[in-house]
Tab-separated table of C-alpha atoms in Angstrom:
chain	number	residue	atom	x	y	z
U	1	MET	CA	11.388	-11.156	-14.271
U	2	SER	CA	8.350	-13.749	-14.098
U	3	GLU	CA	5.021	-11.628	-13.535
U	4	TYR	CA	4.919	-15.001	-10.602
U	5	ASN	CA	7.028	-12.523	-8.923
U	6	HIS	CA	4.679	-9.760	-8.457
U	7	ALA	CA	1.345	-9.788	-6.942
U	8	ALA	CA	-0.860	-8.598	-9.914
U	9	LEU	CA	-0.662	-10.672	-12.855
U	10	LYS	CA	-1.429	-9.521	-16.408
U	11	ASN	CA	-5.044	-10.738	-16.521
U	12	GLY	CA	-5.854	-8.735	-13.058
U	13	GLU	CA	-5.700	-10.932	-10.370
U	14	VAL	CA	-4.147	-10.041	-7.412
U	15	ARG	CA	-2.593	-12.428	-5.189
U	16	THR	CA	-2.474	-9.948	-2.008
U	17	GLU	CA	-0.692	-13.184	-0.314
U	18	LYS	CA	2.340	-12.171	-2.126
U	19	ILE	CA	2.264	-8.518	-1.038
U	20	PRO	CA	4.919	-9.085	1.592
U	21	GLU	CA	7.292	-10.638	-0.084
U	22	VAL	CA	6.804	-8.233	-2.929
U	23	LEU	CA	7.321	-5.333	-0.487
U	24	GLY	CA	10.113	-6.758	1.475
U	25	ARG	CA	12.366	-7.451	-1.969
U	26	ILE	CA	11.726	-3.565	-2.485
U	27	ASP	CA	15.585	-2.074	-2.015
U	28	PRO	CA	15.383	-0.103	1.423
U	29	ALA	CA	17.124	2.748	0.379
U	30	GLN	CA	14.499	2.878	-2.053
U	31	ARG	CA	11.576	1.842	0.651
U	32	ASP	CA	13.450	5.102	2.736
U	33	GLU	CA	13.014	7.347	-0.277
U	34	ILE	CA	9.546	6.598	-0.769
U	35	LEU	CA	8.724	6.744	2.882
U	36	ARG	CA	10.417	9.267	4.025
U	37	ASP	CA	8.198	12.308	2.106
U	38	PHE	CA	4.525	11.830	2.500
U	39	ASP	CA	4.089	13.679	-0.586
U	40	GLN	CA	6.426	11.423	-2.166
U	41	PHE	CA	4.642	8.466	-0.767
U	42	ARG	CA	1.417	10.000	-1.808
U	43	SER	CA	2.499	9.877	-5.588
U	44	TYR	CA	4.275	6.453	-5.634
U	45	LEU	CA	0.838	5.589	-4.310
U	46	ALA	CA	-1.321	7.049	-7.134
U	47	LYS	CA	1.047	5.218	-9.697
U	48	ARG	CA	0.262	1.927	-8.043
U	49	ILE	CA	-2.846	2.772	-8.354
U	50	HIS	CA	-3.070	3.920	-11.794
U	51	MET	CA	-1.586	0.537	-12.806
U	52	ALA	CA	-4.184	-1.465	-10.984
U	53	GLU	CA	-7.002	0.588	-12.593
U	54	ALA	CA	-5.088	0.010	-16.214
U	55	MET	CA	-5.182	-3.541	-15.245
U	56	GLY	CA	-9.282	-3.416	-14.595
U	57	LEU	CA	-9.141	-3.750	-10.758
U	58	ASN	CA	-11.757	-2.191	-8.837
U	59	GLU	CA	-12.090	0.629	-5.843
U	60	GLU	CA	-12.538	-2.658	-4.029
U	61	GLU	CA	-10.290	-4.525	-4.601
U	62	ILE	CA	-7.508	-2.257	-5.231
U	63	ALA	CA	-8.855	-1.084	-1.371
U	64	VAL	CA	-8.082	-4.486	0.070
U	65	THR	CA	-4.962	-4.307	-1.439
U	66	ALA	CA	-4.167	-1.043	0.040
U	67	GLN	CA	-5.350	-2.305	3.292
U	68	LYS	CA	-2.646	-5.628	2.955
U	69	VAL	CA	0.067	-2.695	2.160
U	70	ALA	CA	-0.474	-0.708	5.112
U	71	ASP	CA	-0.654	-4.110	7.760
U	72	TYR	CA	2.513	-4.729	5.897
U	73	LEU	CA	4.015	-1.212	6.303
U	74	ALA	CA	2.450	-0.744	10.169
U	75	ARG	CA	4.143	-4.154	11.126
U	76	HIS	CA	7.373	-3.701	9.511
U	77	GLU	CA	8.331	-0.121	8.838
U	78	GLU	CA	8.509	2.482	11.352
U	79	PRO	CA	6.785	6.078	10.495
U	80	ARG	CA	9.138	8.534	8.977
U	81	ASN	CA	7.177	11.996	9.223
U	82	ALA	CA	4.167	12.802	11.448
U	83	GLN	CA	1.374	11.884	9.077
U	84	GLU	CA	2.990	8.448	8.736
U	85	HIS	CA	2.995	8.322	12.472
U	86	LEU	CA	-0.880	8.979	12.565
U	87	LEU	CA	-1.519	6.807	10.655
U	88	GLN	CA	-0.149	3.973	11.917
U	89	GLU	CA	-1.680	4.640	15.355
U	90	LEU	CA	-5.245	4.508	13.529
U	91	TRP	CA	-3.809	1.423	11.753
U	92	LYS	CA	-3.135	0.229	15.097
U	93	VAL	CA	-6.260	1.139	17.490
U	94	GLY	CA	-9.141	0.842	14.659
U	95	ARG	CA	-10.958	-2.521	13.740
U	96	GLU	CA	-10.907	-4.395	11.063
U	97	ASP	CA	-13.763	-2.155	8.989
U	98	GLU	CA	-12.645	0.528	10.400
U	99	ARG	CA	-8.709	-0.780	8.646
U	100	HIS	CA	-10.557	-1.331	5.510
U	101	MET	CA	-12.286	1.610	5.405
U	102	LEU	CA	-9.192	3.771	6.094
U	103	ALA	CA	-7.739	1.620	3.270
U	104	HIS	CA	-10.455	3.434	0.877
U	105	MET	CA	-9.522	6.596	2.516
U	106	LEU	CA	-6.219	6.725	1.419
U	107	VAL	CA	-6.306	5.486	-1.782
U	108	ARG	CA	-8.986	8.300	-2.449
U	109	LEU	CA	-6.452	10.489	-1.261
U	110	ALA	CA	-3.541	9.421	-3.709
U	111	GLN	CA	-6.386	9.596	-6.151
U	112	THR	CA	-6.012	13.297	-6.051
U	113	THR	CA	-2.652	13.770	-6.385
């Protein structure tokens, strides 16, 4: 699969507009496995953050990407546990700047895994 099928390119560029398409291609069984358990979700997110850091992305770039992922999840996925339900409710009531800050906090939370 070419790198153009991904949101992140080898040169460190992130094409955030591709995130919904890329997330939509994840096998539903795999997506359910990732989202079913919050610790599993944190671990998955931590791996992706580590990859982004290895590509040279800084915290702000990672948070912008996390915000796009969270937007997708809020629109297309039902919460599968209490933590996800809380995050979805916070996402719904948050203003844009609050959502961005929440994305930063989620990145830091995943980094502590």
